[in-house]
XYZ file of C-alpha atoms in Angstrom:
579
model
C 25.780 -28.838 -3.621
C 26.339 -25.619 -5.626
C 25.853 -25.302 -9.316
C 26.682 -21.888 -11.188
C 26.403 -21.230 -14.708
C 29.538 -19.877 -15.810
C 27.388 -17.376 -18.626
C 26.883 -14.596 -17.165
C 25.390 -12.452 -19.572
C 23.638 -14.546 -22.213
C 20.109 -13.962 -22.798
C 19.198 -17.352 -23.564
C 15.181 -18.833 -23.667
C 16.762 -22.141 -22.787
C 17.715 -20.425 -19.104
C 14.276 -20.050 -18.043
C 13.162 -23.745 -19.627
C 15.612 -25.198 -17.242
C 14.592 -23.483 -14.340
C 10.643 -24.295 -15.759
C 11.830 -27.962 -15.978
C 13.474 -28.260 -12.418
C 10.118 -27.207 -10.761
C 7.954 -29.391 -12.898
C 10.551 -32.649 -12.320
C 13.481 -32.940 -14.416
C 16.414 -32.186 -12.619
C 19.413 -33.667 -10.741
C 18.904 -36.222 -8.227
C 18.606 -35.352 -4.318
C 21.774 -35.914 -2.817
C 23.418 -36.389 -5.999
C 27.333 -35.091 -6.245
C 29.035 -32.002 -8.190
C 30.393 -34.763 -10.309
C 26.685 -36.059 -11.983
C 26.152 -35.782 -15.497
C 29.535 -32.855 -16.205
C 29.951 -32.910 -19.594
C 34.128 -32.516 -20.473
C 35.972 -31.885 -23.106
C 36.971 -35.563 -24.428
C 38.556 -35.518 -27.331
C 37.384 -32.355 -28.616
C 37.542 -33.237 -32.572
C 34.470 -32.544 -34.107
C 32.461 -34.900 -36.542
C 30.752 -37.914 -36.663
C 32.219 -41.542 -34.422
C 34.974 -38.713 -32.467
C 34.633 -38.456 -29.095
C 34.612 -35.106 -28.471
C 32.786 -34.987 -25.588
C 32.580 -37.291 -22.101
C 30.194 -37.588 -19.933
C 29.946 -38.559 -16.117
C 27.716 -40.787 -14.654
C 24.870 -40.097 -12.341
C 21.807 -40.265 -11.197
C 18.869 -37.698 -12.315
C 15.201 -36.667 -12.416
C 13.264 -36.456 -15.805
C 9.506 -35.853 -15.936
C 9.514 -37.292 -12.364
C 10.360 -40.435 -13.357
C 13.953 -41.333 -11.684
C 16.510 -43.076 -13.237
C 20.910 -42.672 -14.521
C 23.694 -42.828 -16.884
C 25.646 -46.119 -15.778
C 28.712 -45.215 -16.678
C 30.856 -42.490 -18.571
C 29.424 -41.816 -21.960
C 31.095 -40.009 -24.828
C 29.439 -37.689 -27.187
C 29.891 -36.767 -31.033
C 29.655 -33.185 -32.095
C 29.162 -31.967 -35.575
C 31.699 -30.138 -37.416
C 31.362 -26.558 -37.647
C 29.876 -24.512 -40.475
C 30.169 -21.401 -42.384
C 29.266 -19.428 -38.611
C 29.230 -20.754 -35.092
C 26.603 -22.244 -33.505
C 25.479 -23.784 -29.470
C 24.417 -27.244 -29.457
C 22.552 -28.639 -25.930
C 24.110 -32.048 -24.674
C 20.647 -33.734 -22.824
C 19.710 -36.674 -21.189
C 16.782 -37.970 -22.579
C 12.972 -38.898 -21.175
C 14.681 -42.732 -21.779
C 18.080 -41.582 -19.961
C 19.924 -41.644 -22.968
C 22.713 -38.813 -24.084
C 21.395 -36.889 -27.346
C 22.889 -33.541 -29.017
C 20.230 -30.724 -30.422
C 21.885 -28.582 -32.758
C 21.557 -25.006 -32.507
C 21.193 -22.718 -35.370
C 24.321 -20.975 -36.757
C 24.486 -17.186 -36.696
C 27.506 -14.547 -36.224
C 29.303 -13.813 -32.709
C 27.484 -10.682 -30.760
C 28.142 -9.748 -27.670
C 25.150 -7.123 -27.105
C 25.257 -3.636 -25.262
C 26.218 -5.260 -21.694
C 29.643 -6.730 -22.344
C 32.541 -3.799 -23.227
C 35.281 -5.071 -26.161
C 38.432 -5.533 -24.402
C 35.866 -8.913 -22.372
C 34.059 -10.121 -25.387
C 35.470 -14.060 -25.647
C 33.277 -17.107 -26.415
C 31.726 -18.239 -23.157
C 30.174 -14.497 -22.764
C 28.538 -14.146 -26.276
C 24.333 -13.658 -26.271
C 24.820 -14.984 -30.011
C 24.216 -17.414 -31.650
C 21.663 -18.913 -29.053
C 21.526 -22.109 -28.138
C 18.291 -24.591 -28.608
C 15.197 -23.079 -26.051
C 14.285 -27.135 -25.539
C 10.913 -25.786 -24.317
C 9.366 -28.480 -26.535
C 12.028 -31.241 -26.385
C 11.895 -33.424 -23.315
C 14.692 -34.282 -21.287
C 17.167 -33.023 -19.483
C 19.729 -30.431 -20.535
C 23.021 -30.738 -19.420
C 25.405 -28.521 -21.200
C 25.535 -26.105 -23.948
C 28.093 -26.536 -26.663
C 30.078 -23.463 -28.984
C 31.128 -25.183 -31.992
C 32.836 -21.968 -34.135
C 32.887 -21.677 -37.939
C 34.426 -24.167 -39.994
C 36.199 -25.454 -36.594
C 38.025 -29.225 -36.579
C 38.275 -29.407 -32.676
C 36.029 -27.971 -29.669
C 37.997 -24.362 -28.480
C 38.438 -24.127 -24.819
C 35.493 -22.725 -22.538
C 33.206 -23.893 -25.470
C 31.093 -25.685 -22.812
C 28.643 -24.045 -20.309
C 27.129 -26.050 -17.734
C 23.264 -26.489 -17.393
C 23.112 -28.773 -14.712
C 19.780 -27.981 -12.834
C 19.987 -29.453 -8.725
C 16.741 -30.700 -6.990
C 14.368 -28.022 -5.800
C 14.576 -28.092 -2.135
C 10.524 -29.480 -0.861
C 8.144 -31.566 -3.006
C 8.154 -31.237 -6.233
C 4.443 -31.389 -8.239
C 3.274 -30.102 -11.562
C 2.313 -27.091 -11.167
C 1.181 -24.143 -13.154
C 3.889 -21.708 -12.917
C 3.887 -18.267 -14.202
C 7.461 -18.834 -15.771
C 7.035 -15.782 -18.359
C 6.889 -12.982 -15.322
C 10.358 -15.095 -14.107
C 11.719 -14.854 -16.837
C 15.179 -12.010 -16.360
C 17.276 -10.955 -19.029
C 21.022 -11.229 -18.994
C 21.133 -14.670 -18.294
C 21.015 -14.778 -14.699
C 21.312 -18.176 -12.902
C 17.897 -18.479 -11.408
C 16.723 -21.429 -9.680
C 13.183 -22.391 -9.105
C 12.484 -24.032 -5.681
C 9.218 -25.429 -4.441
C 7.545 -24.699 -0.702
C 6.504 -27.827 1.179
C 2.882 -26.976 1.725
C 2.420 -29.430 4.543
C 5.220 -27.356 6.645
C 3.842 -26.424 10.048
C 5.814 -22.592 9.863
C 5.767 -21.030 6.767
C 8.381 -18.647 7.485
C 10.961 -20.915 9.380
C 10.730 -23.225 6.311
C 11.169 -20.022 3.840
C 14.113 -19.110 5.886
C 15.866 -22.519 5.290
C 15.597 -21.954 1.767
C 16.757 -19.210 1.030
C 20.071 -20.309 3.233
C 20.549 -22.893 0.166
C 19.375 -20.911 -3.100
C 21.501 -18.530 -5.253
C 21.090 -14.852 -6.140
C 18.075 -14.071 -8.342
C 16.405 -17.240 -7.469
C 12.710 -17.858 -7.333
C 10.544 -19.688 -4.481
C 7.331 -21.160 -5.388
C 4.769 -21.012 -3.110
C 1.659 -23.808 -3.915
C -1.596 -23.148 -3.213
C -2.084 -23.918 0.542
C -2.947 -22.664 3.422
C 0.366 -21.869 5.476
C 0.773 -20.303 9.180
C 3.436 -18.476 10.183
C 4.775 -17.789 13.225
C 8.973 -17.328 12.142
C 9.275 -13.756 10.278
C 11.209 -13.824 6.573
C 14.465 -12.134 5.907
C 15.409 -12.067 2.051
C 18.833 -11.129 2.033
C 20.132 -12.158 -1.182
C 19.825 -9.785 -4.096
C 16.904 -10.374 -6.505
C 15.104 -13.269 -5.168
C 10.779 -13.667 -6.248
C 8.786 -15.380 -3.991
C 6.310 -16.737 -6.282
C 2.523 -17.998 -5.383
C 0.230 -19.314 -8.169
C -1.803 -16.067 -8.437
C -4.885 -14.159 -5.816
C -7.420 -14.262 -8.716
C -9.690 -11.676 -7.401
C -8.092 -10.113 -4.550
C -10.700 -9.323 -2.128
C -11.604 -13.069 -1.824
C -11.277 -14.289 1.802
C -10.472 -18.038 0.857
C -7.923 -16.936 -1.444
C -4.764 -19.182 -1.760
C -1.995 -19.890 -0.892
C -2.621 -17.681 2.096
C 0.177 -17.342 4.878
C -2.012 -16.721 8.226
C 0.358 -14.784 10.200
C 0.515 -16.409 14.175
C 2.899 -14.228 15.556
C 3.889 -10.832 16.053
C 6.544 -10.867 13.327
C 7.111 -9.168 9.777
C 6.099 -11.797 7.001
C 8.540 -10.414 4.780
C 11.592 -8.044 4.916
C 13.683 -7.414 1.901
C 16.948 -5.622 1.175
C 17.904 -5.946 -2.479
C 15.390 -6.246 -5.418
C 12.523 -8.647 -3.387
C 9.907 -9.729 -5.383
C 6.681 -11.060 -3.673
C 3.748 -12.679 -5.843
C 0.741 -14.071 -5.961
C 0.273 -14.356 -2.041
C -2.839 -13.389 0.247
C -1.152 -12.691 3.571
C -2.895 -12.372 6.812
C -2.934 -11.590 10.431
C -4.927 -13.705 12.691
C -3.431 -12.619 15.717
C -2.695 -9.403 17.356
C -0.128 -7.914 16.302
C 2.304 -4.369 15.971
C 3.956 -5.175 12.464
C 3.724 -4.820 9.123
C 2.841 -6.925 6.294
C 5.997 -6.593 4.037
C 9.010 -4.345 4.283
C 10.968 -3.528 1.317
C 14.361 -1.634 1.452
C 16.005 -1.904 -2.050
C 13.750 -1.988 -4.975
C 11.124 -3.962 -3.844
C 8.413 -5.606 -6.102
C 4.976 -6.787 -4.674
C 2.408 -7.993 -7.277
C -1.056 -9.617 -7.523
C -1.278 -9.665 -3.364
C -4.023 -9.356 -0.520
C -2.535 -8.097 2.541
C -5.447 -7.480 5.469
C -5.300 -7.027 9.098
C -1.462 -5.917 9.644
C -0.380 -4.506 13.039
C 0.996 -1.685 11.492
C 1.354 -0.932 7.453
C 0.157 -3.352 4.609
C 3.558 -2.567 2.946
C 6.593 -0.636 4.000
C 8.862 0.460 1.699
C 11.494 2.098 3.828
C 14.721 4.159 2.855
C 16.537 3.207 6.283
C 19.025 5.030 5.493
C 21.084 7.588 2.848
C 22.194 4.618 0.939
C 19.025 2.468 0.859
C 17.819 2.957 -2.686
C 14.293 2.364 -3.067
C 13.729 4.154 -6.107
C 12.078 2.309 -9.180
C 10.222 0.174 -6.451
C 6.330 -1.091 -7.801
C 3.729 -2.356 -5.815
C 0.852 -3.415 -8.675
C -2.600 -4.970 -8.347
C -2.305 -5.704 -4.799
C -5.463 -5.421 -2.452
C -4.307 -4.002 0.982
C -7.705 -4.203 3.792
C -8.432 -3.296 7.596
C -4.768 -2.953 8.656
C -3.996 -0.652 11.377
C -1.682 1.870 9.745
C -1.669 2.839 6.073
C -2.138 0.247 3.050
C 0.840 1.777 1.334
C 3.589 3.468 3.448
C 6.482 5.187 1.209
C 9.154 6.375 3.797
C 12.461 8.280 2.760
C 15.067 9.226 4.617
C 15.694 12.753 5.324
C 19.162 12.730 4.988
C 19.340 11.672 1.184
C 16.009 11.221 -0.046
C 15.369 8.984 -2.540
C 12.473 7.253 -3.166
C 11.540 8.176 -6.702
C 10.133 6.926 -10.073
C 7.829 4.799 -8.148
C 4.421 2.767 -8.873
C 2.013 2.230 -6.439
C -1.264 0.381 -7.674
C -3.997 -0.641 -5.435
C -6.813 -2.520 -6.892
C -8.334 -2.012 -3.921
C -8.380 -0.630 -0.332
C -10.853 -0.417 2.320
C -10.778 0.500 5.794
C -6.860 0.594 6.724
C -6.664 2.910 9.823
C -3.961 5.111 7.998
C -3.864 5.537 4.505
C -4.533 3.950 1.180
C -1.173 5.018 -0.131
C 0.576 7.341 2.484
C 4.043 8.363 0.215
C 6.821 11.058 0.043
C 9.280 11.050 -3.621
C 9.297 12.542 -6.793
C 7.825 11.864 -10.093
C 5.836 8.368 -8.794
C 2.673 7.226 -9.961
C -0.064 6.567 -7.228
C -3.522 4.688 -8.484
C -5.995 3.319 -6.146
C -9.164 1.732 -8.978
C -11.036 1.213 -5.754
C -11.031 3.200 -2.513
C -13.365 2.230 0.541
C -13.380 4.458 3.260
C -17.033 3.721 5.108
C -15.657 6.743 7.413
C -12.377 4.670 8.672
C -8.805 5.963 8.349
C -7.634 8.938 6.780
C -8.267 9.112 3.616
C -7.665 8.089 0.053
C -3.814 9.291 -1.168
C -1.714 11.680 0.992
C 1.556 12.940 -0.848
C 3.200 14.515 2.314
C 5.453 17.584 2.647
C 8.746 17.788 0.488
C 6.829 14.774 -1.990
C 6.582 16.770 -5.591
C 5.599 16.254 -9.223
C 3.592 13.092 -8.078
C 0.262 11.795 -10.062
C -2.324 10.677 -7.607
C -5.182 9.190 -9.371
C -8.104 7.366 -7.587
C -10.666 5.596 -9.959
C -13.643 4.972 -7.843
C -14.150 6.796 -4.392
C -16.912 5.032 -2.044
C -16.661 6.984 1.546
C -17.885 9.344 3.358
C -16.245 12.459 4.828
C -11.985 11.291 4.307
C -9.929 13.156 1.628
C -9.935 11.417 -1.493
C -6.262 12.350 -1.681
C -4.474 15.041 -0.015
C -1.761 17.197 -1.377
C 1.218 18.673 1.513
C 3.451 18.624 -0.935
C 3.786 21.073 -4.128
C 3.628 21.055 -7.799
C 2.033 17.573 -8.024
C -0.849 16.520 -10.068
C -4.217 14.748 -8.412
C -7.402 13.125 -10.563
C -10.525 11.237 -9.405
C -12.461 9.617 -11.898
C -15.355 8.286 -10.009
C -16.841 8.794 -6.805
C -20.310 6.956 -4.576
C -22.793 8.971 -3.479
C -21.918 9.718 -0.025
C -17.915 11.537 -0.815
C -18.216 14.877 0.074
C -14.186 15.927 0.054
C -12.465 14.780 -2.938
C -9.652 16.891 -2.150
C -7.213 18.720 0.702
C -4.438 20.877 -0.987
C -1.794 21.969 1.404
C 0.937 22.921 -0.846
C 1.261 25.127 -3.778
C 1.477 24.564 -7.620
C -0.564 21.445 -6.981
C -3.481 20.419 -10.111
C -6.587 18.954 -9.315
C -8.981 17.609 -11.229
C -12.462 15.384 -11.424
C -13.304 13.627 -14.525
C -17.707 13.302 -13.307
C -17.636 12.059 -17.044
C -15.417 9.340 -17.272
C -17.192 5.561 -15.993
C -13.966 3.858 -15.249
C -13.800 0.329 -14.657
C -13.740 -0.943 -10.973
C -11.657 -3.835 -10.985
C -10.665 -5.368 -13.785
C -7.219 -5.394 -15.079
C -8.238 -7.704 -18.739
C -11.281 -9.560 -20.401
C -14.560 -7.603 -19.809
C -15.454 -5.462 -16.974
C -18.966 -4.751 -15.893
C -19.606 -1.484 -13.983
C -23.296 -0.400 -13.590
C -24.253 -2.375 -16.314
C -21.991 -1.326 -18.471
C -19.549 -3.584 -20.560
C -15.998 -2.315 -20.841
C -13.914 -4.351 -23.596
C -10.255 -4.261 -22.467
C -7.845 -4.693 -25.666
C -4.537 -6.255 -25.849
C -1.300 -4.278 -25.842
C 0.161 -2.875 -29.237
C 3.430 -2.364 -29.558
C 3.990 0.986 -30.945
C 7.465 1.698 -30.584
C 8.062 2.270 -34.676
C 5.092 4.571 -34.693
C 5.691 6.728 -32.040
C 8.142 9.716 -31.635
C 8.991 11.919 -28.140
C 8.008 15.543 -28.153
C 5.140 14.459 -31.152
C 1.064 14.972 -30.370
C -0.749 12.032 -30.592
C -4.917 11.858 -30.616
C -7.117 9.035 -29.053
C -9.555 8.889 -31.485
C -11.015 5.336 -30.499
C -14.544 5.618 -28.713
C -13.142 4.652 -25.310
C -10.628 5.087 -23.230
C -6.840 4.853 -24.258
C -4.174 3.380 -21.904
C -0.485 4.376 -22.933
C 2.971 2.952 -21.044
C 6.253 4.330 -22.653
C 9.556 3.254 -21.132
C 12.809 5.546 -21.445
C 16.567 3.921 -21.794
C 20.084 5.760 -21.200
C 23.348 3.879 -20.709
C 24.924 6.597 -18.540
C 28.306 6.121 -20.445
C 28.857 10.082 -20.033
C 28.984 9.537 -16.678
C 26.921 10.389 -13.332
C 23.991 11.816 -15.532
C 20.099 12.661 -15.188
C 17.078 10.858 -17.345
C 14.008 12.169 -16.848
C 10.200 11.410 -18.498
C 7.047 13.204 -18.538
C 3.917 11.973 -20.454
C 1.231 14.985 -20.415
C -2.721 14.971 -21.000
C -4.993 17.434 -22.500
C -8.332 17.797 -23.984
C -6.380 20.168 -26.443
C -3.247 20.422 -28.128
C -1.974 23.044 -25.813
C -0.774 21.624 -22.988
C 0.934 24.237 -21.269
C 4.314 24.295 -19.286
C 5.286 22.106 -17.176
C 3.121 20.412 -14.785
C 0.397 21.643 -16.547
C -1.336 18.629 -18.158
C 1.347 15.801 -16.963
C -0.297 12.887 -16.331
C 2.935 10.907 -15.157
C 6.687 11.799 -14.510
C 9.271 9.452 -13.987
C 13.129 10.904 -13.210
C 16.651 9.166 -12.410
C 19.393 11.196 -11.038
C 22.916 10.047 -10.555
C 22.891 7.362 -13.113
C 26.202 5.659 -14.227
C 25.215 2.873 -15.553
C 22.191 1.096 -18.319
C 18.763 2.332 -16.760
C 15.285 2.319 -17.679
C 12.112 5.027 -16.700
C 9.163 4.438 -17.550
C 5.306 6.323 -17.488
C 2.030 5.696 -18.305
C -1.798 7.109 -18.343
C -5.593 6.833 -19.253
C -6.030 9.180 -22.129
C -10.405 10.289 -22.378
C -11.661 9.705 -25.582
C -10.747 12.771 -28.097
C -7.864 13.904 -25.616
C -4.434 14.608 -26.518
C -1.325 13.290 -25.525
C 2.333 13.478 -26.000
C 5.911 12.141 -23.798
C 8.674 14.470 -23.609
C 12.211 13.856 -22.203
C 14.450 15.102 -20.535
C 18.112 14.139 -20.022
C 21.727 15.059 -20.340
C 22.588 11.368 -21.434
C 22.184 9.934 -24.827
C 18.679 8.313 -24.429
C 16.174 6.348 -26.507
C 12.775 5.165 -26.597
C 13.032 1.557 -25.675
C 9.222 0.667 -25.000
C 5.797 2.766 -26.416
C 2.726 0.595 -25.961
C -0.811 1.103 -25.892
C -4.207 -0.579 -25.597
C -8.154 0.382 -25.578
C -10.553 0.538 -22.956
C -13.825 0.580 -25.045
């Protein structure tokens, strides 16, 4: 059975606390038809003893607890007010049909939807009810317009959640980081963790979900001896979390049995929250990422080949904006991080690469051609293994390499063939002798000696040679702060600052670009003198986002320029402490 919400483009709360109910139980029925529980227009006269709504019967899921409506049902609706409103039709922890109103607010249609399509099934506002604190089961929102007698046609939007494919537990899901705006219709669907192949079972799943669906993966321990293909756009395969990367008994953990990739993604992949793991021989890589790829909070050891492969296979693969963040990549045979572009039409670009840690790959750390990305490894273990730290090869420019804590012995720290890019080491062990190998020309090095970074904590407290480090929350600064203004950090410790750039592209095929420079003065020079991070778009027709961010030293100065032949605004400036 399919089920599509016909809203494409409302950014509704209530969206992700149906796809946060389905996992945790309340849902339709296995097996259950495309008839269950639709709410129709009955009636459609508003106020209290009409029928203005009808609803089928059917058998569904709340809480876990199983149970149905008998028998069509109808439903009273309110009469409209002064402004329009969404009510949620639900079937309640007692499988009984109630109505929450929604509050009333004007008709808006947002930045995403052009005039000449604005009509009442497309409007972002008013929203509905988020029912994150009502139980039951929501089956349909309502648009009851101002001062309205009767219900208008394509006032209903169906809600209908299916049952997650698997077993079905209470979990703790991370539903926040699932969470996508513009309404999408994501489904969350549960692994079976008693499956004997992890990646045959994946594979089945992703035959039956939608577009920008999301997987969750329990915490188990799976093998795998089927490779995954995810070849729908925008899907997140979801674990609970690798709390501490560098654990060995981390779970869930997918023990790889065959020679096969464990992942391969072609349109917006997102993998979380997963330790993966060879225990075989094998010539293959971890993950391989095509279009906008996303891999967070993940241990990925003992690969054939790379840890993660984000590959531009050919001119119109798009990698750019790709992120790879707090993931631990350990003793695989080529590089931790491999960024490869194709030659043809390069363009792997406004990147992230974060490693919070790396030790003893045969290749590289990060290994990585593109423009204006971000490369950070906090910790980088070489014991004399592999090549080296970060290498930015030939034709990669206006690149930030940082590494935060060097232990190794004779390997590059990171390695610059490229030109006019920008490297910085923070910390190194005893026993590094070659921080750095510069190749190209117009490249900046530098070695903050002075600067006690924090190994490998990302929040809380971290502890580094006995000394505490206090990390704050984020602020959000966007009122404060202006482009092309100086800023001071002035706070003790160490500042972190993340600033996202937005254009429409409504002039047409334009250019965005973002550079957020450094200094212990307020002269910072031209550019890439001082730039701690660059982010740049080119070709952009459409909404789009850049964003860049950097540790500012104590008393430093620091200050975001842009760049861009489009009409573009700060959308994000935050900041927090390290003191």
């Amino acid at each position: 059975m399919t089920l599509t919400r016909t809203n494409g483009s409302a950014d509704w709360a209530l969206l992700v606390t149906c796809d946060a109910k389905a996992a945790l139980g309340t849902h339709l029925s296995p097996g259950a038809g495309d008839a269950a529980l639709f709410v129709s227009r009955g009636t459609g006269t508003l106020g209290e003893g009409n029928d203005a709504l009808d609803v089928a019967p059917g058998p569904a899921v709340v809480k876990g607890e199983s149970g149905s409506l008998s028998q069509e049902q109808s439903v009273s609706i309110s009469e409209g007010g002064g402004q329009p409103r969404r009510d949620v039709v639900y079937l309640s922890e007692e499988f009984e049909l109630a109505v929450e109103e929604g509050a009333e607010g004007p008709l808006d249609w947002g930045e995403t939807v052009s005039e000449s399509q604005e009509n009442l099934s497309n409007a972002i506002r008013p929203a509905p009810p988020d029912m994150a604190d009502i139980p039951g089961f929501p089956l349909a929102t309502v648009l009851v317009t101002a001062n309205a007698p009767s219900l208008s046609t394509g006032a209903l939007d169906d809600l209908r959640a299916p049952a997650p494919l698997g077993n079905v537990r209470e979990t703790a899901v991370e539903f926040e980081s699932m969470a996508t705006p513009g309404g999408r219709t994501n489904r969350v669907w549960e692994m079976d963790p008693t499956t004997e192949d992890f990646g045959s079972l994946m594979n089945d799943i992703l035959e039956s979900v939608a577009d920008g669906s999301v997987i969750h993966v329990p915490p188990a321990i799976y093998d795998q001896t089927t490779g995954v293909e995810v070849n729908l756009p925008d899907v997140k395969i979801v674990g609970d979390g690798i709390d501490g990367a560098v654990q060995p008994d981390a779970t869930p953990r997918v023990r790889k049995q065959a020679d096969v990739v464990a992942f391969e993604g072609f349109d917006r992949m997102t993998i979380k929250g997963l330790f993966l793991r060879a225990q075989v021989s094998n010539t293959t890589s971890g993950i391989i990422g095509h279009e906008r790829t996303t891999v967070r909070d993940c241990n990925i050891r003992s690969m054939g080949s790379h840890g993660i492969h984000i590959h531009q296979v050919t001119e119109s693969n798009n990698p750019t904006q790709s992120v790879v963040d707090d993931v631990a990549v350990q003793y695989n045979d080529g590089s931790g991080v491999f960024l490869e572009e194709n030659a043809g039409n390069p363009n792997t670009n406004a990147m992230k690469v974060s490693l919070r840690y790396a030790r003893k790959n045969q290749g590289w750390a990060i290994d990585a051609d593109g423009f204006g990305n971000r490369y950070l490894v906090q910790n980088f273990v070489g014991d004399g293994v592999g090549e080296g730290g970060i290498r930015v090869r030939e034709g990669g420019h206006s690149n930030r390499a940082e590494v935060t804590y060097h232990e190794g012995k004779t390997r590059p720290t990171i390695r610059l063939d490229g030109n006019v890019n920008e490297a910085v080491v923070y910390r190194t062990g005893p026993n590094n002798y070659n921080l750095f190998e510069d190749n190209g020309t117009g490249n900046t090095k530098r070695q903050y000696t002075h600067l006690d970074m924090p190994e490998v904590q990302r929040g809380g407290t971290a502890h580094v040679e006995g000394l505490s480090v206090g990390i704050g929350a984020w602020e959000d600064l966007q009122n404060e702060r202006a482009y092309e203004t100086t800023y001071q950090n002035t706070t003790g410790g160490i500042k972190e600052v993340f600033v996202r750039a937005y254009a429409d592209g409504s002039s047409g095929s334009q250019a965005i670009a973002t550079t957020l420079k450094v200094a212990p003065t307020e002269s910072f020079g031209s550019f890439p003198a001082g730039v701690a991070d660059a982010a740049y778009l080119r070709d952009i027709s459409s909404e789009r986002t850049i964003s860049v961010s950097a540790f500012v030293p104590d008393g430093h100065y620091y200050r975001v320029a842009l760049g861009s032949s489009d009409e573009s605004e700060l959308n994000i400036w935050n900041e927090r402490s390290w003191v």
